[in-house]
mmCIF file of C-alpha atoms in Angstrom:
data_model
loop_
_atom_site.group_PDB
_atom_site.id
_atom_site.type_symbol
_atom_site.label_atom_id
_atom_site.label_comp_id
_atom_site.label_asym_id
_atom_site.label_seq_id
_atom_site.Cartn_x
_atom_site.Cartn_y
_atom_site.Cartn_z
ATOM 1 C CA GLY A 11 25.991 0.970 -24.489
ATOM 2 C CA GLY A 12 23.905 3.873 -26.764
ATOM 3 C CA GLU A 13 20.621 5.385 -25.518
ATOM 4 C CA ILE A 14 17.209 5.185 -27.058
ATOM 5 C CA VAL A 15 15.369 8.601 -26.238
ATOM 6 C CA LEU A 16 11.326 9.153 -26.605
ATOM 7 C CA SER A 17 11.031 12.630 -26.123
ATOM 8 C CA ALA A 18 7.729 14.492 -27.085
ATOM 9 C CA GLY A 19 7.482 18.232 -27.653
ATOM 10 C CA SER A 20 7.194 21.208 -25.519
ATOM 11 C CA THR A 21 5.274 24.295 -25.737
ATOM 12 C CA SER A 22 5.376 27.856 -24.768
ATOM 13 C CA GLY A 23 1.929 29.085 -25.911
ATOM 14 C CA LEU A 24 -1.078 29.403 -23.435
ATOM 15 C CA GLY A 25 -4.026 27.511 -22.724
ATOM 16 C CA THR A 26 -1.855 24.589 -25.039
ATOM 17 C CA THR A 27 0.142 21.397 -23.575
ATOM 18 C CA GLY A 28 2.921 19.270 -24.388
ATOM 19 C CA GLY A 29 3.047 16.466 -26.506
ATOM 20 C CA ARG A 30 2.571 13.051 -25.142
ATOM 21 C CA VAL A 31 4.504 9.869 -25.676
ATOM 22 C CA GLN A 32 1.935 6.769 -25.658
ATOM 23 C CA ILE A 33 2.962 3.218 -25.883
ATOM 24 C CA HIS A 34 0.191 0.291 -27.496
ATOM 25 C CA SER A 35 0.632 -3.228 -27.864
ATOM 26 C CA GLY A 36 -1.707 -4.110 -30.771
ATOM 27 C CA ALA A 37 -5.040 -5.483 -29.926
ATOM 28 C CA SER A 38 -6.480 -8.698 -31.347
ATOM 29 C CA THR A 39 -10.166 -9.853 -31.380
ATOM 30 C CA VAL A 40 -9.807 -13.190 -31.131
ATOM 31 C CA LYS A 41 -7.264 -14.146 -28.871
ATOM 32 C CA SER A 42 -4.824 -12.044 -26.427
ATOM 33 C CA SER A 43 -3.141 -8.627 -27.343
ATOM 34 C CA GLY A 44 -0.066 -8.174 -27.347
ATOM 35 C CA GLU A 45 2.107 -7.375 -24.017
ATOM 36 C CA VAL A 46 4.088 -4.637 -23.204
ATOM 37 C CA THR A 47 7.398 -5.088 -21.627
ATOM 38 C CA ILE A 48 9.855 -2.121 -19.843
ATOM 39 C CA GLN A 49 12.494 -4.072 -18.389
ATOM 40 C CA THR A 50 16.463 -3.325 -17.203
ATOM 41 C CA GLY A 51 19.164 -5.344 -18.309
ATOM 42 C CA ASP A 52 21.136 -7.851 -16.316
ATOM 43 C CA ALA A 53 24.509 -6.619 -14.544
ATOM 44 C CA GLY A 54 27.526 -8.637 -13.931
ATOM 45 C CA ALA A 55 29.461 -7.161 -11.296
ATOM 46 C CA GLY A 56 27.642 -4.114 -10.575
ATOM 47 C CA MET A 57 23.939 -2.946 -10.128
ATOM 48 C CA THR A 58 21.512 -2.965 -12.346
ATOM 49 C CA GLY A 59 19.930 -0.158 -13.769
ATOM 50 C CA MET A 60 16.952 2.069 -12.312
ATOM 51 C CA MET A 61 13.686 2.530 -13.722
ATOM 52 C CA VAL A 62 11.666 5.686 -12.530
ATOM 53 C CA LEU A 63 8.019 6.184 -13.417
ATOM 54 C CA SER A 64 7.109 9.496 -12.493
ATOM 55 C CA THR A 65 5.339 12.764 -13.590
ATOM 56 C CA GLY A 66 6.979 16.331 -13.425
ATOM 57 C CA GLU A 67 7.183 19.033 -11.263
ATOM 58 C CA ALA A 68 4.482 21.638 -11.492
ATOM 59 C CA THR A 69 5.124 25.092 -9.924
ATOM 60 C CA GLY A 70 1.699 26.884 -10.622
ATOM 61 C CA GLY A 71 -0.819 23.806 -10.250
ATOM 62 C CA ASN A 72 -1.560 20.452 -9.858
ATOM 63 C CA SER A 73 1.283 17.610 -10.721
ATOM 64 C CA GLY A 74 0.024 14.591 -12.324
ATOM 65 C CA ALA A 75 -1.082 11.583 -11.572
ATOM 66 C CA VAL A 76 0.074 8.031 -12.056
ATOM 67 C CA TYR A 77 -1.757 4.953 -13.019
ATOM 68 C CA ILE A 78 -1.579 1.183 -12.698
ATOM 69 C CA GLY A 79 -3.836 -0.629 -13.293
ATOM 70 C CA SER A 80 -5.778 -3.330 -15.223
ATOM 71 C CA ASP A 81 -9.267 -3.079 -17.251
ATOM 72 C CA ASP A 82 -12.219 -4.842 -16.751
ATOM 73 C CA ALA A 83 -13.123 -8.414 -18.172
ATOM 74 C CA THR A 84 -16.619 -8.661 -19.531
ATOM 75 C CA GLY A 85 -16.349 -12.724 -19.888
ATOM 76 C CA GLY A 86 -13.677 -13.588 -17.679
ATOM 77 C CA ARG A 87 -11.592 -12.932 -14.316
ATOM 78 C CA ALA A 88 -9.827 -9.250 -14.450
ATOM 79 C CA GLY A 89 -6.267 -8.459 -14.521
ATOM 80 C CA SER A 90 -4.102 -8.422 -11.397
ATOM 81 C CA ILE A 91 -1.514 -5.944 -10.456
ATOM 82 C CA TYR A 92 1.825 -7.480 -9.078
ATOM 83 C CA ALA A 93 4.289 -5.399 -7.029
ATOM 84 C CA THR A 94 7.045 -7.406 -5.872
ATOM 85 C CA SER A 95 10.759 -6.560 -4.845
ATOM 86 C CA GLY A 96 13.752 -9.243 -5.098
ATOM 87 C CA THR A 97 15.373 -11.681 -3.486
ATOM 88 C CA GLY A 98 18.558 -11.062 -1.677
ATOM 89 C CA ALA A 99 20.986 -13.929 -2.103
ATOM 90 C CA SER A 100 23.788 -12.377 -0.215
ATOM 91 C CA GLY A 101 21.964 -9.080 1.580
ATOM 92 C CA THR A 102 18.382 -8.167 2.757
ATOM 93 C CA GLY A 103 15.615 -8.354 0.230
ATOM 94 C CA GLY A 104 14.034 -5.767 -1.297
ATOM 95 C CA GLU A 105 12.230 -2.915 0.048
ATOM 96 C CA ILE A 106 8.346 -2.179 -0.811
ATOM 97 C CA VAL A 107 6.958 1.457 0.343
ATOM 98 C CA LEU A 108 4.164 3.151 -0.219
ATOM 99 C CA SER A 109 4.612 6.768 0.925
ATOM 100 C CA ALA A 110 1.996 9.261 0.609
ATOM 101 C CA GLY A 111 3.224 12.853 -0.033
ATOM 102 C CA ALA A 112 3.488 15.871 2.772
ATOM 103 C CA THR A 113 2.122 19.054 2.826
ATOM 104 C CA THR A 114 3.737 22.544 4.254
ATOM 105 C CA THR A 115 0.793 24.600 3.772
ATOM 106 C CA ASP A 116 -1.567 25.748 6.491
ATOM 107 C CA GLY A 117 -4.667 24.588 6.644
ATOM 108 C CA THR A 118 -4.071 21.067 4.554
ATOM 109 C CA THR A 119 -2.950 17.537 4.901
ATOM 110 C CA GLY A 120 -0.841 15.521 4.003
ATOM 111 C CA GLY A 121 -1.654 12.810 1.660
ATOM 112 C CA ARG A 122 -3.690 9.595 1.969
ATOM 113 C CA VAL A 123 -2.664 6.074 1.433
ATOM 114 C CA GLN A 124 -5.868 3.532 1.147
ATOM 115 C CA ILE A 125 -5.735 0.247 0.176
ATOM 116 C CA TRP A 126 -9.455 -1.264 -0.438
ATOM 117 C CA ALA A 127 -10.545 -4.867 -1.368
ATOM 118 C CA GLY A 128 -13.110 -5.175 -4.324
ATOM 119 C CA SER A 129 -16.620 -5.430 -3.553
ATOM 120 C CA SER A 130 -18.965 -8.275 -4.850
ATOM 121 C CA GLY A 131 -22.537 -7.765 -6.034
ATOM 122 C CA ASP A 132 -24.078 -11.291 -4.885
ATOM 123 C CA THR A 133 -20.916 -13.002 -2.898
ATOM 124 C CA THR A 134 -18.027 -12.487 -1.232
ATOM 125 C CA SER A 135 -15.911 -9.267 -1.233
ATOM 126 C CA GLY A 136 -12.135 -9.608 -1.054
ATOM 127 C CA SER A 137 -9.866 -9.907 1.600
ATOM 128 C CA ILE A 138 -6.767 -7.681 2.830
ATOM 129 C CA ALA A 139 -4.103 -9.795 4.208
ATOM 130 C CA ILE A 140 -1.173 -7.808 6.155
ATOM 131 C CA GLN A 141 1.341 -10.590 7.026
ATOM 132 C CA THR A 142 5.093 -11.268 7.773
ATOM 133 C CA ARG A 143 6.802 -14.231 5.869
ATOM 134 C CA GLU A 144 7.801 -16.865 8.519
ATOM 135 C CA THR A 145 11.935 -17.996 9.452
ATOM 136 C CA LEU A 146 12.536 -21.099 8.330
ATOM 137 C CA THR A 147 16.249 -21.533 8.155
ATOM 138 C CA SER A 148 17.973 -20.060 11.805
ATOM 139 C CA ALA A 149 16.887 -21.259 15.247
ATOM 140 C CA VAL A 150 17.356 -18.171 16.808
ATOM 141 C CA GLY A 151 15.738 -15.710 13.924
ATOM 142 C CA LEU A 152 12.544 -13.824 14.473
ATOM 143 C CA SER A 153 9.548 -13.400 12.101
ATOM 144 C CA GLY A 154 9.012 -9.718 11.119
ATOM 145 C CA MET A 155 7.369 -7.302 13.125
ATOM 146 C CA ILE A 156 3.873 -5.910 11.952
ATOM 147 C CA VAL A 157 3.847 -1.834 13.636
ATOM 148 C CA MET A 158 0.327 -0.314 13.143
ATOM 149 C CA SER A 159 0.471 3.506 14.807
ATOM 150 C CA THR A 160 -0.210 7.246 13.954
ATOM 151 C CA GLY A 161 2.289 9.495 13.727
ATOM 152 C CA LEU A 162 3.664 12.191 16.436
ATOM 153 C CA SER A 163 1.729 15.438 17.156
ATOM 154 C CA VAL A 164 3.511 18.432 18.053
ATOM 155 C CA SER A 165 0.763 20.920 18.355
ATOM 156 C CA GLY A 166 -2.507 19.164 18.599
ATOM 157 C CA ASN A 167 -4.232 15.579 18.656
ATOM 158 C CA SER A 168 -2.311 12.819 17.652
ATOM 159 C CA GLY A 169 -4.786 10.497 15.513
ATOM 160 C CA ALA A 170 -6.994 7.950 16.386
ATOM 161 C CA MET A 171 -6.942 3.963 15.246
ATOM 162 C CA TYR A 172 -9.770 1.920 14.551
ATOM 163 C CA ILE A 173 -10.048 -2.075 14.296
ATOM 164 C CA GLY A 174 -13.582 -2.840 14.149
ATOM 165 C CA SER A 175 -15.837 -4.791 11.434
ATOM 166 C CA GLY A 176 -18.800 -3.980 9.565
ATOM 167 C CA THR A 177 -22.418 -3.791 10.053
ATOM 168 C CA ALA A 178 -24.525 -6.851 8.647
ATOM 169 C CA ASN A 179 -27.871 -5.816 7.315
ATOM 170 C CA PHE A 180 -29.302 -9.149 7.085
ATOM 171 C CA GLY A 181 -26.473 -11.215 8.856
ATOM 172 C CA ARG A 182 -24.226 -12.055 11.893
ATOM 173 C CA GLY A 183 -22.043 -8.969 12.276
ATOM 174 C CA GLY A 184 -18.292 -9.518 11.731
ATOM 175 C CA SER A 185 -15.672 -10.782 14.714
ATOM 176 C CA THR A 186 -12.961 -9.153 15.525
ATOM 177 C CA TYR A 187 -10.171 -11.274 16.786
ATOM 178 C CA ILE A 188 -6.975 -10.505 18.626
ATOM 179 C CA THR A 189 -4.563 -13.098 19.382
ATOM 180 C CA SER A 190 -0.832 -13.945 20.325
ATOM 181 C CA GLY A 191 0.799 -16.771 19.153
ATOM 182 C CA ASP A 192 1.840 -20.026 21.176
ATOM 183 C CA GLY A 193 5.777 -20.956 22.173
ATOM 184 C CA GLN A 194 6.478 -24.329 21.682
ATOM 185 C CA CYS A 195 10.106 -23.832 23.612
ATOM 186 C CA GLY A 196 9.643 -20.820 25.473
ATOM 187 C CA SER A 197 6.565 -18.664 26.967
ATOM 188 C CA GLY A 198 3.668 -18.039 24.680
ATOM 189 C CA GLY A 199 3.024 -14.122 23.309
ATOM 190 C CA GLU A 200 1.237 -11.772 25.685
ATOM 191 C CA ILE A 201 -1.370 -8.976 25.102
ATOM 192 C CA VAL A 202 -1.249 -5.150 26.186
ATOM 193 C CA LEU A 203 -3.835 -3.188 26.864
ATOM 194 C CA SER A 204 -2.346 0.228 27.907
ATOM 195 C CA ALA A 205 -3.890 3.658 27.489
ATOM 196 C CA GLY A 206 -1.725 6.626 27.204
ATOM 197 C CA SER A 207 -0.133 8.531 30.468
ATOM 198 C CA THR A 208 -0.368 12.259 30.697
ATOM 199 C CA SER A 209 2.070 15.166 32.588
ATOM 200 C CA GLY A 210 -0.302 17.957 32.231
ATOM 201 C CA LEU A 211 -2.063 19.572 35.089
ATOM 202 C CA GLY A 212 -5.427 19.210 35.332
ATOM 203 C CA THR A 213 -5.381 16.385 32.952
ATOM 204 C CA THR A 214 -6.311 12.560 33.390
ATOM 205 C CA GLY A 215 -4.660 9.400 31.647
ATOM 206 C CA GLY A 216 -6.185 7.240 28.929
ATOM 207 C CA ARG A 217 -9.066 5.046 29.925
ATOM 208 C CA VAL A 218 -9.234 1.286 28.526
ATOM 209 C CA GLN A 219 -13.136 0.184 28.397
ATOM 210 C CA ILE A 220 -14.325 -3.158 27.350
ATOM 211 C CA HIS A 221 -17.956 -3.281 26.851
ATOM 212 C CA SER A 222 -20.036 -6.646 25.589
#
C-alpha cells in the first residue's frame, strides 16, 4: 500500500535545531479530550507491521530521551500506563524486555533500570508485584521461573543484592517473607541459603549470617 511520511525539516546551522513533528488530540473543557491511536494493520498470512519508537543517534553529545507517561489528575484518578505483549495461540507469548544501555568508556557505568511505586501523602504507597503466571491446561507444565541475580564481573567485585523493608518512624517496621510452595502430589519446595566458594590463595568462602 501507499506510504504516508511525516518528516520535519533538518538544519545545518550552528546553534539551531531540526524541526519538530507534533501530534495533539483535541482538548475539551466539559468532557474527555480526544484520543491518539497509533496502530499497525492486521496481517493475514504474514507478520503484522512493526512499530518503532526511538530517538536518533548522537555523534557528539547525548542522544534524546523517550518519555511515555500520563499527566496529573487534579480531581480524580491519574491515568494508567499499560505495556502488554500478545498471546500466542500456536506459539509462545510475546516478550517484554526492559534493557538499559551499555557503555564501553572507562570510568563510566551502564544505564540503570528503576521501578518505583507511587508515594502517598497520608495513606499507603503503591505496591510492586513481580509474579509468574500459573499453568492451568497441562498436568506436567511448570509455572515460570523468577531469577534475581547480579552479573558476572571479570576484574572486580560483582554487585550485591539487597532485599529488605524500609524504616518506620512511627510504627512497626516492615516484614520480609521468604516462602516456598506446597506440593500437593510431590515434595514441598526447598529454601537454600548458600554462600559463595573461592579458589584464591589466602581467601575464605562467603559467610551465611542470621541475626535476630
